[in-house]
Each structure stands twice: as structure tokens, then as C-alpha cells.
Coordinates of C-alpha atoms in Angstrom, one line a residue:
M773 CA -17.3 -8.2 -29.2
S774 CA -13.5 -7.2 -29.4
A775 CA -11.6 -6.4 -32.4
P776 CA -8.0 -8.0 -33.6
T777 CA -5.2 -6.9 -31.7
R778 CA -2.9 -4.5 -33.7
P779 CA 0.3 -2.7 -33.0
D780 CA 0.6 0.8 -31.9
T781 CA 2.1 2.5 -34.5
A782 CA 0.2 5.8 -35.0
P783 CA 1.5 8.4 -32.9
Q784 CA -0.6 10.6 -30.9
D785 CA -0.1 13.5 -28.3
I786 CA -0.3 12.2 -25.0
N787 CA -1.4 15.6 -23.5
D788 CA -4.1 16.5 -26.0
T789 CA -6.1 13.3 -26.5
K790 CA -9.0 13.7 -24.3
A791 CA -10.8 10.7 -22.4
T792 CA -14.4 9.9 -23.3
R793 CA -17.4 9.1 -21.2
R794 CA -16.6 5.4 -21.5
E795 CA -13.2 5.7 -19.8
W796 CA -14.9 7.9 -17.1
I797 CA -17.3 4.9 -16.2
G798 CA -14.2 2.5 -16.8
L799 CA -12.6 4.7 -13.7
L800 CA -15.4 4.1 -11.7
V801 CA -15.1 -0.1 -12.8
L802 CA -11.4 0.1 -11.8
T803 CA -12.0 1.8 -8.3
L804 CA -14.2 -1.4 -7.3
P805 CA -11.5 -3.8 -6.9
C806 CA -9.1 -1.4 -5.1
L807 CA -12.2 -0.6 -2.8
L808 CA -12.2 -4.5 -1.6
I809 CA -8.4 -4.7 -1.6
A810 CA -8.2 -1.8 1.2
M811 CA -11.3 -3.1 2.8
D812 CA -9.6 -6.4 3.3
M813 CA -6.9 -5.3 5.0
T814 CA -9.0 -4.0 8.3
V815 CA -12.5 -5.7 7.6
L816 CA -11.3 -9.2 9.5
H817 CA -9.8 -7.3 12.7
L818 CA -13.4 -7.1 13.8
A819 CA -14.1 -10.7 12.7
V820 CA -11.2 -12.0 14.8
P821 CA -12.9 -13.1 18.1
H822 CA -16.0 -14.6 16.0
L823 CA -13.6 -16.8 14.2
T824 CA -11.3 -17.5 17.0
A825 CA -14.6 -18.8 19.0
S826 CA -15.7 -20.9 15.9
L827 CA -12.6 -22.4 14.5
N828 CA -10.3 -22.3 17.5
P829 CA -7.0 -21.2 15.8
T830 CA -4.0 -21.6 17.5
S831 CA -2.0 -18.4 18.2
D832 CA 0.4 -18.9 15.3
Q833 CA -2.4 -19.8 13.0
L834 CA -4.6 -16.6 14.1
L835 CA -1.2 -14.8 13.4
W836 CA -1.2 -16.2 9.9
I837 CA -5.1 -15.8 9.1
V838 CA -4.4 -11.9 9.7
D839 CA -1.1 -11.5 8.0
I840 CA -0.9 -13.7 5.3
Y841 CA -3.0 -11.7 2.9
G842 CA -0.8 -8.6 3.2
F843 CA 2.0 -11.2 2.8
F844 CA 1.1 -12.4 -0.6
I845 CA 0.0 -9.1 -2.0
A846 CA 3.2 -7.5 -1.2
G847 CA 5.4 -10.8 -2.5
S848 CA 3.5 -11.2 -5.5
L849 CA 3.0 -7.8 -7.0
I850 CA 6.3 -7.5 -9.1
T851 CA 5.4 -10.8 -11.0
M852 CA 1.8 -9.9 -11.6
G853 CA 2.8 -6.6 -13.0
T854 CA 5.1 -7.8 -15.3
L855 CA 2.5 -10.7 -16.4
G856 CA -0.1 -8.2 -17.2
D857 CA 2.4 -6.3 -19.4
R858 CA 2.5 -9.7 -21.4
I859 CA -0.5 -11.4 -21.5
G860 CA -2.8 -8.2 -21.2
R861 CA -3.8 -6.1 -18.3
R862 CA -7.6 -6.4 -18.7
K863 CA -7.3 -10.1 -19.0
L864 CA -5.0 -10.2 -16.1
L865 CA -7.6 -8.1 -14.1
M866 CA -10.6 -10.2 -15.0
I867 CA -8.6 -13.5 -14.0
G868 CA -7.6 -11.8 -10.5
G869 CA -11.2 -10.5 -9.9
A870 CA -12.7 -14.4 -10.5
C871 CA -10.0 -15.8 -8.0
F872 CA -10.7 -13.1 -5.7
G873 CA -14.5 -13.7 -5.7
A874 CA -14.0 -17.6 -5.6
A875 CA -11.3 -17.1 -2.9
S876 CA -13.9 -14.9 -1.1
V877 CA -16.1 -17.7 -1.1
L878 CA -13.9 -20.1 -0.1
A879 CA -12.9 -18.1 3.0
A880 CA -16.5 -17.3 4.2
F881 CA -17.3 -21.2 4.4
A882 CA -13.9 -22.1 5.9
N883 CA -14.5 -24.9 8.4
T884 CA -11.0 -25.1 9.7
S885 CA -8.1 -22.6 10.2
E886 CA -5.9 -24.1 7.7
M887 CA -8.4 -24.1 5.0
L888 CA -8.9 -20.0 6.2
I889 CA -5.3 -19.4 5.9
F890 CA -5.1 -21.0 2.5
A891 CA -8.1 -18.8 1.4
R892 CA -6.6 -15.4 2.6
G893 CA -3.1 -16.5 0.7
V894 CA -5.0 -16.8 -2.7
L895 CA -6.9 -13.8 -1.9
G896 CA -3.4 -11.9 -1.5
I897 CA -2.3 -13.3 -4.5
A898 CA -5.5 -12.4 -6.5
G899 CA -5.3 -9.0 -5.2
A900 CA -1.8 -8.7 -6.0
T901 CA -3.0 -9.1 -10.0
L902 CA -5.7 -6.2 -9.5
M903 CA -3.2 -3.5 -8.1
P904 CA -1.1 -2.8 -11.0
S905 CA -3.5 -4.2 -13.6
T906 CA -6.0 -1.0 -12.3
L907 CA -3.2 1.5 -12.3
S908 CA -1.5 0.3 -15.6
L909 CA -4.8 0.6 -17.4
I910 CA -5.3 4.1 -15.7
R911 CA -2.3 5.2 -17.6
T912 CA -3.5 3.7 -20.9
M913 CA -6.8 5.3 -20.8
F914 CA -6.3 8.7 -19.5
Q915 CA -3.4 9.9 -21.8
N916 CA -4.1 13.7 -21.1
E917 CA -2.1 14.6 -18.2
K918 CA -4.3 16.6 -16.1
E919 CA -7.3 13.8 -16.6
R920 CA -4.6 11.1 -15.8
S921 CA -3.6 12.8 -12.6
F922 CA -7.2 13.0 -11.5
A923 CA -7.6 9.3 -12.3
I924 CA -4.7 8.4 -10.1
A925 CA -5.8 10.7 -7.2
A926 CA -9.3 9.0 -7.6
W927 CA -7.6 5.8 -7.6
M928 CA -5.7 6.4 -4.5
T929 CA -8.9 7.8 -2.6
T930 CA -10.5 4.7 -3.2
F931 CA -7.7 3.2 -0.8
M932 CA -8.0 5.5 1.8
V933 CA -12.2 5.2 1.7
G934 CA -11.8 1.3 1.7
T935 CA -9.6 1.1 4.8
A936 CA -12.0 3.4 6.8
A937 CA -14.9 1.6 5.6
G938 CA -13.8 -1.8 6.5
P939 CA -14.5 -1.6 9.9
L940 CA -17.8 0.3 9.8
L941 CA -19.0 -2.4 7.1
G942 CA -17.3 -5.3 9.1
G943 CA -19.2 -4.1 12.2
L944 CA -22.4 -4.2 10.4
V945 CA -22.3 -7.2 8.9
L946 CA -21.4 -9.1 11.9
S947 CA -24.1 -7.6 14.0
Y948 CA -26.5 -9.7 11.9
F949 CA -24.6 -12.4 10.3
W950 CA -21.6 -14.8 11.0
W951 CA -18.2 -14.0 10.6
G952 CA -17.7 -15.1 7.0
A953 CA -20.3 -13.0 6.0
V954 CA -17.3 -10.1 5.8
F955 CA -15.8 -11.8 2.6
L956 CA -19.0 -12.3 0.7
L957 CA -18.9 -8.4 0.8
N958 CA -16.2 -9.2 -2.3
V959 CA -18.8 -11.3 -4.4
P960 CA -21.3 -8.7 -6.0
V961 CA -18.5 -6.4 -6.5
M962 CA -16.4 -8.8 -8.4
A963 CA -19.4 -9.9 -10.2
V964 CA -19.8 -6.5 -11.4
L965 CA -16.3 -5.9 -12.6
L966 CA -16.5 -9.2 -14.5
L967 CA -19.4 -8.1 -16.3
A968 CA -18.2 -4.4 -16.7
A969 CA -14.7 -4.8 -17.8
P970 CA -15.3 -6.3 -21.2
I971 CA -17.6 -3.3 -22.5
L972 CA -15.7 -0.5 -20.8
L973 CA -11.8 -1.0 -20.2
P974 CA -9.6 -1.7 -23.3
E975 CA -7.1 -4.4 -23.3
R976 CA -3.2 -3.5 -23.9
R977 CA -0.1 -5.7 -23.7
A978 CA 3.4 -5.5 -24.7
A979 CA 3.9 -5.6 -28.4
K980 CA 7.1 -8.0 -27.7
S981 CA 6.1 -10.6 -24.6
G982 CA 8.7 -13.1 -24.0
R983 CA 8.4 -16.1 -21.4
L984 CA 7.7 -15.4 -17.9
D985 CA 10.9 -16.7 -15.9
L986 CA 9.2 -18.5 -13.2
F987 CA 13.0 -19.0 -11.4
S988 CA 12.7 -15.4 -11.0
A989 CA 8.9 -15.1 -10.1
A990 CA 9.8 -17.5 -7.1
L991 CA 12.8 -15.8 -6.2
S992 CA 10.8 -12.3 -6.2
L993 CA 8.0 -14.0 -4.3
G994 CA 10.3 -15.9 -1.6
S995 CA 12.3 -12.8 -1.2
I996 CA 10.0 -10.2 0.0
L997 CA 7.9 -12.7 2.0
A998 CA 10.9 -13.5 3.8
I999 CA 12.0 -9.8 4.3
I1000 CA 8.4 -8.7 5.2
Y1001 CA 8.1 -11.4 7.5
G1002 CA 11.2 -10.8 9.2
I1003 CA 10.3 -7.1 9.7
K1004 CA 7.1 -8.0 11.2
I1005 CA 8.4 -10.8 13.6
L1006 CA 11.1 -7.8 14.5
A1007 CA 8.5 -5.5 15.0
A1008 CA 6.8 -7.9 17.3
Y1009 CA 9.1 -9.3 19.2
G1010 CA 12.0 -7.4 18.8
V1011 CA 15.6 -8.4 17.6
G1012 CA 15.7 -12.5 17.7
A1013 CA 17.6 -15.0 15.8
D1014 CA 14.2 -16.0 13.6
A1015 CA 13.4 -12.2 12.6
L1016 CA 17.3 -11.8 11.2
A1017 CA 17.7 -14.9 9.8
A1018 CA 14.3 -14.3 7.6
I1019 CA 15.7 -11.0 6.7
V1020 CA 19.1 -12.2 5.9
L1021 CA 17.8 -15.1 3.6
G1022 CA 15.2 -12.5 2.0
L1023 CA 18.1 -10.1 0.9
L1024 CA 20.2 -12.8 -0.1
G1025 CA 17.2 -13.9 -2.3
A1026 CA 16.9 -10.3 -3.7
W1027 CA 20.6 -10.1 -4.6
V1028 CA 20.3 -13.5 -6.4
F1029 CA 17.4 -12.1 -8.1
I1030 CA 18.7 -8.8 -9.1
R1031 CA 21.8 -10.6 -10.7
R1032 CA 19.4 -12.9 -12.6
Q1033 CA 17.5 -9.8 -14.2
R1034 CA 20.9 -8.4 -15.5
K1035 CA 21.7 -11.6 -17.2
L1036 CA 18.1 -12.3 -18.6
D1037 CA 17.5 -11.3 -22.0
D1038 CA 13.9 -11.0 -21.1
P1039 CA 13.9 -10.4 -17.6
L1040 CA 11.0 -10.5 -15.2
L1041 CA 12.0 -6.9 -13.8
D1042 CA 13.5 -4.2 -15.9
L1043 CA 16.3 -2.8 -13.6
G1044 CA 16.8 0.0 -16.4
L1045 CA 13.6 1.6 -15.3
L1046 CA 15.4 2.5 -11.8
Y1047 CA 18.0 4.1 -13.8
R1048 CA 15.4 7.2 -14.5
R1049 CA 15.6 10.0 -11.9
T1050 CA 11.6 10.4 -12.7
I1051 CA 10.9 6.7 -11.4
S1052 CA 13.9 6.1 -9.1
V1053 CA 13.5 9.3 -6.8
P1054 CA 9.7 9.1 -6.8
I1055 CA 9.7 5.6 -5.4
V1056 CA 12.3 6.4 -2.5
I1057 CA 10.0 9.8 -1.9
Q1058 CA 7.1 7.6 -1.7
T1059 CA 8.7 4.8 0.7
A1060 CA 9.9 7.3 2.9
A1061 CA 6.4 8.9 3.1
I1062 CA 4.8 5.6 3.9
F1063 CA 7.3 4.8 6.1
V1064 CA 6.5 7.2 8.5
G1065 CA 2.7 7.6 7.7
M1066 CA 1.8 4.0 8.6
A1067 CA 4.1 3.7 11.3
Y1068 CA 2.6 6.8 13.1
F1069 CA -1.4 5.8 12.3
M1070 CA -0.3 2.6 14.1
F1071 CA 0.9 4.4 17.2
L1072 CA -1.9 7.2 17.1
S1073 CA -4.9 4.5 17.3
Q1074 CA -2.9 3.5 20.6
S1075 CA -2.8 6.8 22.0
L1076 CA -6.3 7.6 21.5
Q1077 CA -7.5 4.5 23.4
L1078 CA -4.5 3.8 25.7
V1079 CA -3.5 7.3 26.6
I1080 CA -6.8 9.3 25.9
G1081 CA -9.1 6.7 27.0
L1082 CA -11.5 6.3 24.2
S1083 CA -13.4 3.7 23.1
P1084 CA -12.5 1.8 19.4
I1085 CA -15.4 3.7 17.9
G1086 CA -14.3 6.7 19.7
A1087 CA -10.9 6.6 18.3
G1088 CA -12.2 5.8 15.1
V1089 CA -14.3 9.0 14.9
A1090 CA -11.4 11.1 16.3
M1091 CA -9.1 9.8 13.2
L1092 CA -11.7 10.9 10.8
P1093 CA -10.5 14.2 10.1
A1094 CA -7.2 13.0 9.0
T1095 CA -9.0 10.8 6.4
V1096 CA -11.0 13.2 5.3
S1097 CA -7.8 15.8 4.9
G1098 CA -5.9 12.9 3.0
I1099 CA -8.7 12.6 0.5
I1100 CA -8.8 16.3 0.3
G1101 CA -4.9 16.2 -0.2
S1102 CA -5.3 13.5 -2.8
M1103 CA -7.8 15.2 -4.8
G1104 CA -6.3 18.3 -4.6
A1105 CA -3.3 17.4 -5.7
P1106 CA -3.9 17.4 -9.7
V1107 CA -5.2 20.8 -9.1
L1108 CA -1.9 21.9 -7.9
L1109 CA -0.2 20.0 -10.7
G1110 CA -1.9 22.0 -13.1
R1111 CA -0.3 25.1 -11.9
F1112 CA 3.2 24.3 -10.4
R1113 CA 5.7 21.7 -11.4
P1114 CA 5.5 18.0 -9.7
G1115 CA 8.7 18.8 -7.6
S1116 CA 7.4 22.0 -6.1
V1117 CA 4.3 20.4 -5.2
M1118 CA 5.9 17.5 -3.5
T1119 CA 8.4 19.8 -1.8
G1120 CA 5.3 21.9 -0.5
A1121 CA 3.3 18.5 0.5
L1122 CA 6.6 17.3 2.1
V1123 CA 7.3 20.6 4.4
L1124 CA 3.3 20.5 5.2
T1125 CA 3.9 17.3 6.6
A1126 CA 6.9 17.9 8.4
F1127 CA 4.9 20.7 10.3
G1128 CA 2.1 18.4 11.1
F1129 CA 4.8 15.9 12.6
A1130 CA 6.6 18.8 14.4
L1131 CA 3.1 19.6 16.0
L1132 CA 2.8 16.6 17.3
S1133 CA 6.5 16.4 19.0
L1134 CA 5.5 19.4 21.1
P1135 CA 5.2 18.3 24.9
G1136 CA 1.6 17.3 25.9
S1137 CA 0.7 16.7 22.7
V1138 CA 0.1 13.1 22.8
T1139 CA -2.3 13.5 25.9
S1140 CA -4.3 16.1 23.8
L1141 CA -7.0 14.9 21.6
Y1142 CA -7.3 18.3 19.7
I1143 CA -3.4 18.5 18.9
L1144 CA -3.4 14.7 18.0
A1145 CA -6.6 15.1 15.6
T1146 CA -5.0 18.1 14.5
G1147 CA -1.7 17.0 13.6
A1148 CA -2.3 13.9 12.3
A1149 CA -5.3 15.8 9.7
I1150 CA -2.3 18.1 8.9
F1151 CA 0.3 15.4 8.0
S1152 CA -2.3 13.4 6.3
L1153 CA -2.9 16.5 4.1
G1154 CA 0.6 16.5 3.2
I1155 CA 1.2 12.7 2.7
T1156 CA -1.2 11.8 0.3
P1157 CA -0.4 14.7 -2.5
V1158 CA 3.0 13.1 -2.3
A1159 CA 2.0 9.4 -2.5
M1160 CA 0.0 10.6 -5.5
I1161 CA 2.5 12.6 -7.4
C1162 CA 5.0 10.2 -6.9
T1163 CA 2.8 7.3 -8.4
D1164 CA 1.8 9.4 -11.3
M1165 CA 5.2 10.0 -11.9
V1166 CA 6.2 6.4 -12.0
V1167 CA 3.6 5.1 -14.4
T1168 CA 4.1 8.3 -16.4
A1169 CA 7.6 8.1 -17.0
A1170 CA 7.7 4.4 -17.5
P1171 CA 7.4 2.7 -21.1
A1172 CA 3.8 2.0 -22.3
D1173 CA 4.7 -1.6 -22.6
R1174 CA 6.3 -1.8 -19.1
A1175 CA 3.5 0.4 -17.0
G1176 CA 2.2 -2.6 -15.1
S1177 CA 5.9 -3.4 -14.0
A1178 CA 6.6 0.3 -12.8
A1179 CA 3.2 0.3 -11.2
A1180 CA 4.1 -3.0 -9.1
M1181 CA 7.3 -1.3 -8.4
S1182 CA 5.8 1.7 -7.1
E1183 CA 3.2 -0.4 -5.1
T1184 CA 5.8 -3.1 -3.8
S1185 CA 7.9 0.1 -2.3
A1186 CA 4.6 1.1 -0.6
E1187 CA 4.2 -2.2 1.1
L1188 CA 8.0 -2.4 2.1
G1189 CA 7.8 1.2 3.2
G1190 CA 4.8 0.5 5.8
A1191 CA 6.3 -2.4 7.1
L1192 CA 9.8 -0.9 7.8
G1193 CA 8.4 2.2 9.4
I1194 CA 6.3 -0.1 11.8
A1195 CA 9.4 -2.0 12.4
V1196 CA 11.7 0.5 12.7
L1197 CA 10.0 3.3 14.5
G1198 CA 8.0 0.5 16.6
S1199 CA 11.2 -0.6 17.9
V1200 CA 12.3 3.1 18.7
G1201 CA 9.2 3.7 21.1
T1202 CA 9.4 0.2 22.2
A1203 CA 12.8 0.8 23.4
I1204 CA 12.0 4.3 25.0
Y1205 CA 9.1 2.6 26.8
R1206 CA 10.9 -0.6 28.3
D1207 CA 13.9 1.7 29.2
A1208 CA 11.5 3.9 31.3
M1209 CA 9.4 1.2 32.7
L1210 CA 12.6 -0.9 33.8
E1211 CA 13.0 0.6 37.2
T1212 CA 9.5 0.8 38.1
T1213 CA 8.0 -0.7 40.8
P1214 CA 4.8 -2.7 39.8
P1215 CA 1.9 -3.6 42.3
T1216 CA 3.0 -6.6 44.4
S1217 CA 0.0 -8.5 43.5
L1218 CA 1.0 -9.0 40.1
T1219 CA 2.7 -12.2 38.7
A1220 CA 5.7 -12.2 37.0
E1221 CA 4.1 -12.8 33.4
S1222 CA 1.8 -9.6 34.2
I1223 CA 5.1 -7.7 35.3
E1224 CA 6.9 -8.4 31.8
A1225 CA 4.0 -7.5 30.2
L1226 CA 3.2 -4.3 31.9
R1227 CA 7.1 -3.5 31.1
S1228 CA 6.9 -4.5 27.5
T1229 CA 4.4 -2.5 25.9
L1230 CA 1.6 0.1 27.1
G1231 CA -1.2 -2.3 26.1
G1232 CA 0.2 -4.9 28.6
A1233 CA 0.3 -2.4 31.1
V1234 CA -3.3 -1.7 30.7
H1235 CA -4.4 -5.0 30.6
A1236 CA -2.0 -6.2 33.8
L1237 CA -3.2 -3.1 36.0
G1238 CA -6.8 -3.9 35.0
A1239 CA -6.6 -7.1 37.4
V1240 CA -5.5 -4.6 40.4
P1241 CA -7.6 -3.3 42.8
S1242 CA -8.6 0.4 41.9
G1243 CA -6.0 2.9 43.1
M1244 CA -3.4 0.6 43.5
G1245 CA -2.1 0.5 40.0
H1246 CA -3.1 4.1 39.1
D1247 CA 0.8 5.7 39.8
V1248 CA 2.3 2.9 37.7
L1249 CA -0.4 3.2 34.5
M1250 CA 0.0 7.1 34.6
L1251 CA 4.1 6.2 34.3
A1252 CA 3.2 4.0 31.5
R1253 CA 1.4 6.2 29.4
T1254 CA 4.2 8.9 30.3
A1255 CA 6.9 6.3 28.9
F1256 CA 4.4 5.5 25.8
S1257 CA 4.0 9.5 25.2
D1258 CA 7.9 10.1 25.2
G1259 CA 8.4 7.3 22.8
L1260 CA 6.0 8.9 20.3
Q1261 CA 7.2 12.3 20.7
V1262 CA 10.4 10.9 19.4
I1263 CA 9.2 9.2 16.8
S1264 CA 7.5 12.6 15.8
I1265 CA 10.7 14.2 15.6
I1266 CA 12.2 11.3 13.6
C1267 CA 9.1 11.8 11.3
A1268 CA 9.6 15.6 11.1
V1269 CA 13.3 15.7 10.4
L1270 CA 12.8 12.6 7.4
M1271 CA 10.1 14.7 5.7
V1272 CA 12.3 17.7 5.7
L1273 CA 15.5 15.7 4.4
S1274 CA 12.8 14.2 1.6
A1275 CA 11.8 17.8 0.9
L1276 CA 15.6 18.7 0.6
G1277 CA 16.3 16.1 -1.8
T1278 CA 13.1 16.5 -3.9
V1279 CA 14.4 20.4 -4.6
I1280 CA 17.7 19.1 -5.6
V1281 CA 17.0 15.9 -7.4
L1282 CA 13.6 16.6 -9.2
R1283 CA 14.3 20.5 -10.1
G1284 CA 12.8 21.2 -13.6
A1285 CA 11.2 17.7 -13.8
S1286 CA 7.9 17.4 -15.1
G1287 CA 5.2 15.0 -15.0
D1288 CA 5.3 14.3 -18.8
T1289 CA 5.5 10.8 -20.4
D1290 CA 9.3 10.1 -20.8
T1291 CA 10.5 10.0 -24.3
D1292 CA 12.2 6.8 -23.5
T1293 CA 9.4 4.5 -23.7
G1294 CA 8.6 1.2 -25.6
S1295 CA 5.4 0.0 -27.5
D1296 CA 2.0 -1.7 -26.7
T1297 CA -0.3 -3.6 -28.5
G1298 CA -4.3 -2.9 -28.0
S1299 CA -7.4 -4.5 -28.9
N1300 CA -10.2 -2.4 -30.2
D1301 CA -13.2 -2.5 -28.2
D1302 CA -14.7 0.8 -29.5
P1303 CA -18.2 0.5 -31.7
D1304 CA -16.5 2.4 -34.4
G1305 CA -12.9 0.4 -34.3
D1306 CA -11.3 3.7 -33.1
A1307 CA -9.5 2.4 -29.9
R1308 CA -7.5 4.5 -27.7
L1309 CA -3.8 3.7 -28.0
D1310 CA -0.6 4.5 -26.1
P1311 CA 1.7 6.9 -27.8
P1312 CA 4.6 5.4 -30.1
L1313 CA 7.7 4.5 -27.9
K1314 CA 11.2 4.9 -28.1
P1315 CA 13.5 1.7 -27.3
A1316 CA 15.8 2.2 -24.5
T1317 CA 19.4 1.9 -25.3
C1318 CA 22.0 1.0 -22.5
T1319 CA 25.3 2.0 -22.3
A1320 CA 27.9 1.8 -19.5
G1321 CA 25.2 0.7 -17.2
R1322 CA 22.9 3.7 -17.6
V1323 CA 19.8 3.7 -19.6
E1324 CA 19.5 6.6 -22.4

């Protein structure tokens, strides 16, 4: 039974308070929703042929079935992070968990495309409640700097494991059950979360929680949805009126949102957080790291299958070294943070990432399985510590009563970075490919539609030439693979340069910065669920004051 909520007034040393067994078991509970969120990003891909045969969706409906989940996660993060700070992070976590489980059942038994799209949208909104809640609770539960870094590393590792496990578990389930069963995997896990959370997780919320500004929430959701939708359309179909209109509309909404936050006494998003270099700089660096990482992994999968010729399962096995090295990098970062400053570790990791991309830019690298696997493993080993340290710095530097909001900002920047990377670098690769294939003479037996597909993407070329008699399209296919490889080498060079610039920026801006909690913080209240009535509380927080547009 929970004890009454009380203000946090007793000073504690955030670096000396050690976590107990209860916190470590609670961390395992917090990783459960993270595992499912990552799995649901990939598990549906294998089920697409099965649900297509069952529901017969149109091409547009199929795109929405796949994409709406990620759209609503990205669009709802800021609102849900702030909501958790105000009503309680554990409470929001449990509400989100219950909704996630219910929406999973709805998706599993959907009998129309519209019903599945709706269920996937609800899953996205529920997922957005889980991500900032888990991260801000880690900020509360682990006040020792080393322990908190390890907990955040474990939190991030769970996402990588879920991303890798999604296709494997999905394939196993689809071998024995109908397509909807992939969603039912979520239900028992969420049941465990709902049962364990009241026992193992503390409740924390801001001491002063104002009214949630619904107009700001709508602006936040609409703006981010429009921007990401426009970027996705841009990446898939190139520059067009629809994509540009969506992006411009999203940017306009974001401008209105920012102006409104500056005028509100109790804003949905505290823009003053971004004036702190230990928050703003890590967010920028993390965005850059996710920008290159997400885009390259997409191209890596295509290269393994379309250039080297591996099966989907073979490509997954070939990418395992990158997954394992990413886990090693994430879990090894706390050890390095115990010996070196965060800025130094980040600089070294960014340089290592740049080296991995430099290796992948060598002539012939795209056609070599060993170079591809080695280069991907190296840059993955570098990127994951960067993401882990950036996340740690953001949630640590934020005031305790705004930890959820800061976590949401960090996660939103990662979502936008991934979408931008796929769009921008994808456009670069596509432009190089199309330019190289423009003068290619295709086999005369191909239709105009097949020729256009051949000159648009390597996947289109493989599909179009697959219908040509053996030997007739071999030379054209080799040219297509060479064009794709040239584009990927240019992308590798861009990624390497961007990581070097990020390393230089880290050295200059974060020189001497530590991972300790910012003294510029607010206050939380917490309910005490400990049997002895002695709850772990956030340290006392000093209110921020604004002078001439900067936070002091």
C-alpha cells in the first residue's frame, strides 16, 4: 500500500545514495515495455504478407498499418513526458501499459484494415507514455552516478535486443499461428508490468503541477506528425508537393508551438532546458549519431541482400556482429565514465564511429561481406556509447520535476534524427543511383514501367530483371549494383565527416563538462512504497531563474 505523497525537502547526495535490491529488480520491470516497443517496430514486417492476404488492404492502407505506430510514438512523446511529470511517472507508466495491452488484443483480432490502423495508432500513443516514464523513473531510482549510467545503458540495450528479436520471434510465431498472434506477445509482458510496478517502482511527480495545455499538446502532436510524414514521403518518392507541404505545415506548427510555450506561465515544454549546454549539446550530438546510424543500417540491409546476394535470414546473421558490438559499447560506456569525463568518452566514441564509416567508404567495401560486417560492427561500437552518454547527461542535468519532459525531448530528437537520416542520406544515394542508371540501355523485353523501376532503385532493378531470360540482364544488373555501391560509398564518406565534426564540437563545447546532476533543478514529490516508510527521494532542487533569455 502506498504512503501519502510528501514534498521532497531532505537533502541527499545524489552520488552516494546506493540503489537497493528493490531498485535493481525494478530496473528489470522497466526494461519490459522497452523490449516490446522495439519489437513492435520490426515484428510486423514479417507479418505483412499474411495480413495482406487476410485483410486485403490498399497500398495506402498498408503503408499506414506499418508507419502509424512510429508516427504516433514520435508525435506524442513530448506531451506524455510532461504529463508523467505532472500526474506521476509510475501512474502514467501503468496507464500506458494497460492501453498497450488492450490495443495489442484489438490489433490481434482486427478484421478490417481500418481497425488495424486504429489499433496501431493507439499502440503508438501508449508506447509514447512508456518511453519517457521508464527513463525518468530510472533518474529517480538510481541516484548514484555510476549506477544510474549502468541502468541507462541497460535500458538502451533492451531496445537493441528488442529490435533484433522482433523478426526472430515474429517468424517463430507465424510458423504456428495466424498473423495477429504477433501482437499477443505483448499481453503477458504488460500483465507482469501492471502487477509488479506498484510493488517495485516508486511514484514521483512534480511538486507544482499546473493544468495541461491541450492546445499545445495538439500543436506538438500535429507538428511532429506532419514533419515526419513529409520526411517519409520525401525519402520514398523524392521531392514533391505533398512532402514539401507536410514539412512546411509541420514547421509552421512548431513555430506556433514554440511561441506559445514562451508566453505560457506553465508551458507544456520548458524551453529553458535547452539553454543548458549539458542538455542541448547532447541532444544535438545524439541526433547526429542517430541520423547516420539509422540511415546506414537501412542501406546495409539492402546491400547484404541485393548486392552480395544473401537471403533475409543470412543478412540478419551478417548483421549480428553489429548488434553485439552495439550492446558491448552501450554496456561498456558506464565503465569508461568511471575513469574519464563524458565529453572525453563521447569524443573517442565519435572518432571510432568515423573510423568505421571510413572503412566502409573504401573502394570495393560494399561488395565485401567481411568489410561490411566489420565496418558496421565498428561504427555500432562507437554510436551506442554516444547515445547512452547523451541520454544520461540529459536526464541527469534536467531538474527532477522535469525529468520526464527532458527524457521526451531526448527521445523525440532521436526519432527525428532517424527519420531525417533516412530521408536525406537516402535521397543522396538515390540521386547517385538514378544519375548512373539514366543512360543505361535496358533489355528490349522490359516494359516502360519496368524500365522506370530499374532506373529508380536497386530493388526495382532486381525485380524487373528477374523476369528477363538468364544472361540478357546480367550486365545491366552489374551496372545497377555498381551504381548502388557508389552511392553507399558517398554516404559512408558523409557519415564519417559528420562524426568527425561532431567529435570536434564535443571537444570544444563539452570541455570539462561532467555527468553530475545540474544544480539548477526543481523539486519532486514522491509517494513512499517502502515497507519501512523510507522512500528514495530526489535531491533538493534549486529553482531556475531567467535573465535576458538565458537560464541561470
